[in-house]
PDB file of C-alpha atoms in Angstrom:
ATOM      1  CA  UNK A 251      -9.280 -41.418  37.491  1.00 83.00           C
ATOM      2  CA  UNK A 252     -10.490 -37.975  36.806  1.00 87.00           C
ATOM      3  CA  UNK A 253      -7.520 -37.080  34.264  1.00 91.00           C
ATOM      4  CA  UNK A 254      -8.487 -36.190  30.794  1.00 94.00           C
ATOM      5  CA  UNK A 255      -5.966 -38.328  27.895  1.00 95.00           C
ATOM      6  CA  UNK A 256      -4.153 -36.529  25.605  1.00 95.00           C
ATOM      7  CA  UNK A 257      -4.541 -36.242  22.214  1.00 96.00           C
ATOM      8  CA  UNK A 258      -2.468 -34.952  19.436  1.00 96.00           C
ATOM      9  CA  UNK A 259      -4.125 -34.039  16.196  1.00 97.00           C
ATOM     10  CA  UNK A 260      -2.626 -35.146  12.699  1.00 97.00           C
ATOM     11  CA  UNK A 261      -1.277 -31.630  11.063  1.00 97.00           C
ATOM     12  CA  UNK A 262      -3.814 -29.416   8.621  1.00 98.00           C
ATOM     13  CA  UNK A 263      -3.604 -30.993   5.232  1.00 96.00           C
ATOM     14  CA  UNK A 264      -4.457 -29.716   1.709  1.00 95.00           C
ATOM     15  CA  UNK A 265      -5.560 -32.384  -1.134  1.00 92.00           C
ATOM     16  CA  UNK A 266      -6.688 -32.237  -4.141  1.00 90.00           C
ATOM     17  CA  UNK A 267     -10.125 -33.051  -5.201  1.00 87.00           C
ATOM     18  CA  UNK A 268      -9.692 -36.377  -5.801  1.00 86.00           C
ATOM     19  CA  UNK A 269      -7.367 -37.927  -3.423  1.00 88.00           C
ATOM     20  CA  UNK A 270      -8.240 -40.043  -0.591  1.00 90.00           C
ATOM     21  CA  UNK A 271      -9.666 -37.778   2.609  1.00 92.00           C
ATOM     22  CA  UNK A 272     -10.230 -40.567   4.772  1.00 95.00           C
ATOM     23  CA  UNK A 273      -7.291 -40.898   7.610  1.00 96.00           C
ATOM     24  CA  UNK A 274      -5.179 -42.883   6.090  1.00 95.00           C
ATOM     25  CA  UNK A 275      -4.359 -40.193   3.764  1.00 94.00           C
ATOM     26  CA  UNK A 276      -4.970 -36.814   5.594  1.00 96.00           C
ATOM     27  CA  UNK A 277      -3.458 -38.693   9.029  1.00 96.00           C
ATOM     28  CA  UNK A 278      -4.682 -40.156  12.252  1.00 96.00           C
ATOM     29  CA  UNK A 279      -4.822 -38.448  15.524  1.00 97.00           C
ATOM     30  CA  UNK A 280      -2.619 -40.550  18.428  1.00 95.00           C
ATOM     31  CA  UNK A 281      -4.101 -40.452  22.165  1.00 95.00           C
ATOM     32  CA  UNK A 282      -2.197 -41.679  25.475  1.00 93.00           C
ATOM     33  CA  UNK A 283      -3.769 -41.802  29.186  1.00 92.00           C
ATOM     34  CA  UNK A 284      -2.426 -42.317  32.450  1.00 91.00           C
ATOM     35  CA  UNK A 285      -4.601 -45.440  33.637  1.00 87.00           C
ATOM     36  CA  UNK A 286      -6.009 -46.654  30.021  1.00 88.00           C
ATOM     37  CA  UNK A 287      -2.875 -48.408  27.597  1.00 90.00           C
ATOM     38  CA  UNK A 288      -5.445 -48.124  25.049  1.00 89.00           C
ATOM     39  CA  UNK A 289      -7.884 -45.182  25.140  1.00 92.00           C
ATOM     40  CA  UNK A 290     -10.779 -45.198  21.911  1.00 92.00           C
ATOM     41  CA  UNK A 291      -9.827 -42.751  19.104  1.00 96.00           C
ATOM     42  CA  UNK A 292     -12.811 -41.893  16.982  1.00 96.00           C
ATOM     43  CA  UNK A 293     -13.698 -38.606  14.878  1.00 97.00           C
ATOM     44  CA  UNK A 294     -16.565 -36.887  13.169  1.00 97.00           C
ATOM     45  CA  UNK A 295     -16.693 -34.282   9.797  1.00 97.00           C
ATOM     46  CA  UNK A 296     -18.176 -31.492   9.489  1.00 96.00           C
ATOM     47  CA  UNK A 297     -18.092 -30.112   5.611  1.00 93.00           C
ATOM     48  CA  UNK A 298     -18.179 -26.334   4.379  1.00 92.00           C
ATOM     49  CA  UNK A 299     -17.313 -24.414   1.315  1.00 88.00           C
ATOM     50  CA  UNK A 300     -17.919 -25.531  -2.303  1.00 85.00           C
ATOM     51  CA  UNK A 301     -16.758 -29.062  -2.576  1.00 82.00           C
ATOM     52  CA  UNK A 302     -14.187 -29.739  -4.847  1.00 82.00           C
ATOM     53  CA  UNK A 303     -13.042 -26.536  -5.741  1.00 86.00           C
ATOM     54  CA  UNK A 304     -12.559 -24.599  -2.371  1.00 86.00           C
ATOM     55  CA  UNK A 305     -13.753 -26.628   0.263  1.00 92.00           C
ATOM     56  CA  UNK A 306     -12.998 -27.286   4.085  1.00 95.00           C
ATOM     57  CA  UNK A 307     -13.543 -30.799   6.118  1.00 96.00           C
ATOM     58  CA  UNK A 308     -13.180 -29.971  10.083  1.00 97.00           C
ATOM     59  CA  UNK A 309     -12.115 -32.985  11.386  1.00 98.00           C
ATOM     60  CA  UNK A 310     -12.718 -33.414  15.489  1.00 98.00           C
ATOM     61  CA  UNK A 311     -10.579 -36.281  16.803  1.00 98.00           C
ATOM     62  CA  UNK A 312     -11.455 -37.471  19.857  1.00 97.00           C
ATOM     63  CA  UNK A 313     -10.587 -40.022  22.616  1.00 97.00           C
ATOM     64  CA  UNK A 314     -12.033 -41.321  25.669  1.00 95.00           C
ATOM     65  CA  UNK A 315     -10.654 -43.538  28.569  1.00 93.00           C
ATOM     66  CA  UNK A 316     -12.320 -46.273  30.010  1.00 91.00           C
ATOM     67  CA  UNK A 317     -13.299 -44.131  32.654  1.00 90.00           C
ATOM     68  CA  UNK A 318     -15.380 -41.668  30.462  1.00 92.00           C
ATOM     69  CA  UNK A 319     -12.702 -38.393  30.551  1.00 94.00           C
ATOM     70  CA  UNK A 320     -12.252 -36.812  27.374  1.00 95.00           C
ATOM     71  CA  UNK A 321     -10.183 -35.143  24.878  1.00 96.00           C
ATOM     72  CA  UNK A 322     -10.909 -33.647  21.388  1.00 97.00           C
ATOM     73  CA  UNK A 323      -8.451 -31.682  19.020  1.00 97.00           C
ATOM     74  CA  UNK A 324      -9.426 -30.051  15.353  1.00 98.00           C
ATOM     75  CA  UNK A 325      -8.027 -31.445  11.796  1.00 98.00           C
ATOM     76  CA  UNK A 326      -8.606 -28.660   8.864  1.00 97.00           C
ATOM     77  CA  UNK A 327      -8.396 -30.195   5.714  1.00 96.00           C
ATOM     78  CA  UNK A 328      -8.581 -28.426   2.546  1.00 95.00           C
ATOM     79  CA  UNK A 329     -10.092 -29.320  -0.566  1.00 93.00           C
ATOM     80  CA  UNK A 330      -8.904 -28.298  -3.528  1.00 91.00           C
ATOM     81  CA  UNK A 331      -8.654 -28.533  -7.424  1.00 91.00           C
ATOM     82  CA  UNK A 332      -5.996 -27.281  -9.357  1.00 89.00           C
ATOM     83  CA  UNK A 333      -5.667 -29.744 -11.958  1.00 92.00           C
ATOM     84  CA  UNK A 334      -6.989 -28.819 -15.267  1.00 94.00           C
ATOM     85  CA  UNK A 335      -8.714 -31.067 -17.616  1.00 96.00           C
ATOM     86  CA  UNK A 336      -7.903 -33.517 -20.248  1.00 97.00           C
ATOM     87  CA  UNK A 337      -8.937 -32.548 -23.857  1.00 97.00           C
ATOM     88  CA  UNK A 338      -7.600 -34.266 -27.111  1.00 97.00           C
ATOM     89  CA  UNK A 339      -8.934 -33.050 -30.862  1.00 96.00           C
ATOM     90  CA  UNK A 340      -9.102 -35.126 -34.060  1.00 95.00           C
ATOM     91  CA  UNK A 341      -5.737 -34.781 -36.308  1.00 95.00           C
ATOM     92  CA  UNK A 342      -6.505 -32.105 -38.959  1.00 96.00           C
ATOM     93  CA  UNK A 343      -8.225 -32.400 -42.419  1.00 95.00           C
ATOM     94  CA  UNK A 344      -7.805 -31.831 -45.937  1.00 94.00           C
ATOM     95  CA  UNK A 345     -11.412 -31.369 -47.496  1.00 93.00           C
ATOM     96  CA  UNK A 346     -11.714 -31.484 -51.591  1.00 93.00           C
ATOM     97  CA  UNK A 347     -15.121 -30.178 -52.160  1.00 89.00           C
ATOM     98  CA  UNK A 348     -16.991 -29.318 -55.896  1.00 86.00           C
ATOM     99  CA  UNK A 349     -18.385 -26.170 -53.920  1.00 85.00           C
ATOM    100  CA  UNK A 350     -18.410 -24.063 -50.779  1.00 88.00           C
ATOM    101  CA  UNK A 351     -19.302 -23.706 -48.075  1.00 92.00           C
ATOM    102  CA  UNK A 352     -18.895 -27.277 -47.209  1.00 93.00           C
ATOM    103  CA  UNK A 353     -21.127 -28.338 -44.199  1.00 93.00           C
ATOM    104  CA  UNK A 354     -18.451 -30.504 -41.679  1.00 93.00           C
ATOM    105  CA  UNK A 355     -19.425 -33.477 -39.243  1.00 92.00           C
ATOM    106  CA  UNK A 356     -17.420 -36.060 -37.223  1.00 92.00           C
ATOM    107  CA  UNK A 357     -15.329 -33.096 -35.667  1.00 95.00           C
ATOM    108  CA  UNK A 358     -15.932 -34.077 -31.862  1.00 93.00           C
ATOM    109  CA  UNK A 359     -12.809 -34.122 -29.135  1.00 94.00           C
ATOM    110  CA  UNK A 360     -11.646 -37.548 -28.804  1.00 89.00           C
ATOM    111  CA  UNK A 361     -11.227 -37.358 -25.433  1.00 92.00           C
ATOM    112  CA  UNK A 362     -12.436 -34.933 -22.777  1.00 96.00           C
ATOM    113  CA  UNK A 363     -11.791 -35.839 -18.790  1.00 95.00           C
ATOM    114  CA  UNK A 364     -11.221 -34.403 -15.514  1.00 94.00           C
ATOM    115  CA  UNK A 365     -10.020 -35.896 -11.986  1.00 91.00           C
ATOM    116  CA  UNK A 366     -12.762 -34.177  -9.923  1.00 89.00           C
ATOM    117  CA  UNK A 367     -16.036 -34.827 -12.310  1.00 88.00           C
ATOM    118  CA  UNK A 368     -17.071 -34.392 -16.150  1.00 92.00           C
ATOM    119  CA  UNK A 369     -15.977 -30.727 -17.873  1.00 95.00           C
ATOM    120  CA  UNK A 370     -18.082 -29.095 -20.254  1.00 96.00           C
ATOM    121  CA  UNK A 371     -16.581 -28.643 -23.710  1.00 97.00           C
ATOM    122  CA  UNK A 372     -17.186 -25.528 -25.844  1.00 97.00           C
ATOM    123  CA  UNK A 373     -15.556 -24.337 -29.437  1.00 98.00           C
ATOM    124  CA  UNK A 374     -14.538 -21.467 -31.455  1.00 98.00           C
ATOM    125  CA  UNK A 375     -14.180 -21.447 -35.401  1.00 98.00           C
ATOM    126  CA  UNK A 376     -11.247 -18.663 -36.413  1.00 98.00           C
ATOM    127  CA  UNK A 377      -9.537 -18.333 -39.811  1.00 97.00           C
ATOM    128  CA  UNK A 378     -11.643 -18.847 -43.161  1.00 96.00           C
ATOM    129  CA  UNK A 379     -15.045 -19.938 -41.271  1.00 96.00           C
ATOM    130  CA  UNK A 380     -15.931 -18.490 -38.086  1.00 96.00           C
ATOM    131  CA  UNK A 381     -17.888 -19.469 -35.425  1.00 96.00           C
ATOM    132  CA  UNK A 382     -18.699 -20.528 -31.732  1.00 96.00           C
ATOM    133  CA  UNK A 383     -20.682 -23.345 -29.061  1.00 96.00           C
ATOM    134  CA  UNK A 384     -21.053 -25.301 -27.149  1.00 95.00           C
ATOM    135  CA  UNK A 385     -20.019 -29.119 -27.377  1.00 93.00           C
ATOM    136  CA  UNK A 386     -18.158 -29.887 -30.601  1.00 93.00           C
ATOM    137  CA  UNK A 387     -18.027 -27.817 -34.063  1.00 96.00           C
ATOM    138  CA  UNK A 388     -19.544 -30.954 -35.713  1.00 95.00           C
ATOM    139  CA  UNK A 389     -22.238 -29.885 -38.628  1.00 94.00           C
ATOM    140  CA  UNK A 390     -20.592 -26.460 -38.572  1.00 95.00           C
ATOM    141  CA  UNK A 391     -20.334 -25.026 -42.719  1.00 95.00           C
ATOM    142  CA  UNK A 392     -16.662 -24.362 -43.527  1.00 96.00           C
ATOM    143  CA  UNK A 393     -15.150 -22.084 -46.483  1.00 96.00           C
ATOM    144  CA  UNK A 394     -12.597 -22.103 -48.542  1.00 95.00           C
ATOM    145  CA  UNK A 395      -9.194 -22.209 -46.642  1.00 96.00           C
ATOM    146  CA  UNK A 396      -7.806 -22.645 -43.869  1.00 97.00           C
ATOM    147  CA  UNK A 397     -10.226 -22.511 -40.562  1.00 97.00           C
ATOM    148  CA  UNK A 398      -8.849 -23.473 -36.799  1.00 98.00           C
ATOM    149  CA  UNK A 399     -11.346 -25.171 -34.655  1.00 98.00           C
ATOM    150  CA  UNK A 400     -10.159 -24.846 -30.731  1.00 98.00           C
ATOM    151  CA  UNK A 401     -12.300 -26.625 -28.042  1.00 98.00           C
ATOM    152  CA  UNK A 402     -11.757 -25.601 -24.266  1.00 98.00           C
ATOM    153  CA  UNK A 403     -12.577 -28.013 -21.011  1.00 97.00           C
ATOM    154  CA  UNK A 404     -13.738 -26.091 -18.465  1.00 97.00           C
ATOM    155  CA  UNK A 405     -14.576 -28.302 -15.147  1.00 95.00           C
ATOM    156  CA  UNK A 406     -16.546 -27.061 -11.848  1.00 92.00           C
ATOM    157  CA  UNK A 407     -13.912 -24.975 -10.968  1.00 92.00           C
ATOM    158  CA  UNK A 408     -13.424 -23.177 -13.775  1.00 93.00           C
ATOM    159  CA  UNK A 409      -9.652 -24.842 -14.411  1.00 95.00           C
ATOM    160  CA  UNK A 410      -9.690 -25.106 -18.162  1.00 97.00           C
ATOM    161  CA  UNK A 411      -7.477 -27.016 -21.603  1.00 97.00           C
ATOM    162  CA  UNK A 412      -7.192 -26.404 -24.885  1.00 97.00           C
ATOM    163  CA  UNK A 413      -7.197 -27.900 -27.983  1.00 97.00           C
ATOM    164  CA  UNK A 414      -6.980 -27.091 -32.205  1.00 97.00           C
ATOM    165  CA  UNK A 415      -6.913 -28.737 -35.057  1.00 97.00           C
ATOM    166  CA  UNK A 416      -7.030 -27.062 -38.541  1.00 97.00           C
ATOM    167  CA  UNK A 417      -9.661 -27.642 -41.552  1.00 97.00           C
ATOM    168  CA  UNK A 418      -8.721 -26.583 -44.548  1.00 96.00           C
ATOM    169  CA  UNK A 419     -11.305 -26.943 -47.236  1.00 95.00           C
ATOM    170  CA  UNK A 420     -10.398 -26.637 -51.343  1.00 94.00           C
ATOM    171  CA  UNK A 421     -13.477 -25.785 -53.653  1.00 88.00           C
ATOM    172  CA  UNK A 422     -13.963 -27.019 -56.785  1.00 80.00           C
ATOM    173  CA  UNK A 423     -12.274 -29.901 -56.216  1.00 52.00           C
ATOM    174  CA  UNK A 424     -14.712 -32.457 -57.391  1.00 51.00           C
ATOM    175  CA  UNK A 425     -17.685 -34.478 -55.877  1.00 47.00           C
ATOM    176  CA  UNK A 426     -20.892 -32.926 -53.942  1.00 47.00           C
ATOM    177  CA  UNK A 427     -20.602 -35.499 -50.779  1.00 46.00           C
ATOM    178  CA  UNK A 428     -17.458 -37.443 -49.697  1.00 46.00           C
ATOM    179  CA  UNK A 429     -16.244 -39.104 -46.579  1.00 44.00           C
ATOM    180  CA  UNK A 430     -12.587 -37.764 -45.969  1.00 46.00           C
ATOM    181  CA  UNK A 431     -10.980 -39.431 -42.593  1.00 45.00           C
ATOM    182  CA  UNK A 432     -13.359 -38.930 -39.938  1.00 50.00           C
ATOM    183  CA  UNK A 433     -15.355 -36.026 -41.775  1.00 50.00           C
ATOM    184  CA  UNK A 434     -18.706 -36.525 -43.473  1.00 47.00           C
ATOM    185  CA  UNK A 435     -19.081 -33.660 -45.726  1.00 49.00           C
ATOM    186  CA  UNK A 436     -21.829 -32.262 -47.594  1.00 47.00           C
ATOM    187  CA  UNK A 437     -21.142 -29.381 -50.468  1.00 45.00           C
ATOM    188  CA  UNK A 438     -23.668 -26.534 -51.101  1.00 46.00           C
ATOM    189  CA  UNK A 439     -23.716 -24.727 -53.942  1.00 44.00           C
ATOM    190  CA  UNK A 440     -23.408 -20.805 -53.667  1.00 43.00           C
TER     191      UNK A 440
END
């Protein structure tokens, strides 16, 4: 027996980042031969591009008979992610202070996720109080009014969500230091 099997390749597949690349999700390559019933299907990867946001796995399927011919055919599978992250901010706050600006903790995301690996979180003060980071506005100084806090997710590849939540602060309400909901607040004077 000198005649090569045949092979036929599973189609080119694109997943996303997190989905299962072995072949029972991307496909398995069938192989027939004239003298073997049963010829042995086996394949190899061969990785390229920046994993998981635009990357290629070159799958080569191959088969050989019992009597050592041999056939090979080439799976491209894609890699991709697409899916933005999870974000979810506290609820908003009310904050009674005896003076102003009134320095804000306890302001973190409560949750922050991504299918393809952990997303960094940054935030942006607009309104009454302004200001900018990275992580969560906790410790940030308020004034008087109304100030939106907005966090962004950004993952690996750069997909990104968005969250606000409002913090509205009324001076000379009373107190130098009170615990309001989740916020631990301490008033300066000035």
């Amino acid at each position: 027996d000198n005649v090569a099997p045949q092979i036929n390749c599973p189609p080119n597949v694109v997943r996303d980042c997190d989905k299962n690349l072995l072949p029972t999700g991307t496909g398995t390559a069938t192989a027939t031969d004239n003298c073997d019933p049963a010829p042995a299907v086996s394949y190899s990867d061969i990785s390229a591009g920046l994993m998981p946001c635009d990357g290629v796995v070159n799958r080569t399927w191959r088969v050989v008979d019992k009597c050592g011919n041999k056939s090979s055919c080439l799976q491209v599978i894609r890699i991709e992610d697409k899916t933005s992250p999870m974000i979810e901010c506290p609820l908003s706050i009310s904050i009674p202070a005896s003076g102003c600006p009134v320095l804000v903790g306890n302001l973190q995301p409560g949750l922050v996720s991504d299918n393809c690996g952990t997303p960094t979180v940054s935030y942006v003060i607009t309104g009454a109080s302004s200001g900018f980071g990275p992580n969560d506005a906790s410790g940030s100084n308020f004034n008087q009014g109304v100030s939106t806090v907005t966090y962004t997710a950004t993952d690996f590849c750069g997909n990104k969500a968005t969250c606000s939540f409002k913090v509205t602060v009324v001076c000379d309400a009373g107190g130098t230091s009170k615990l309001c909901g989740q916020a631990v607040l301490t008033c300066f004077s000035g």
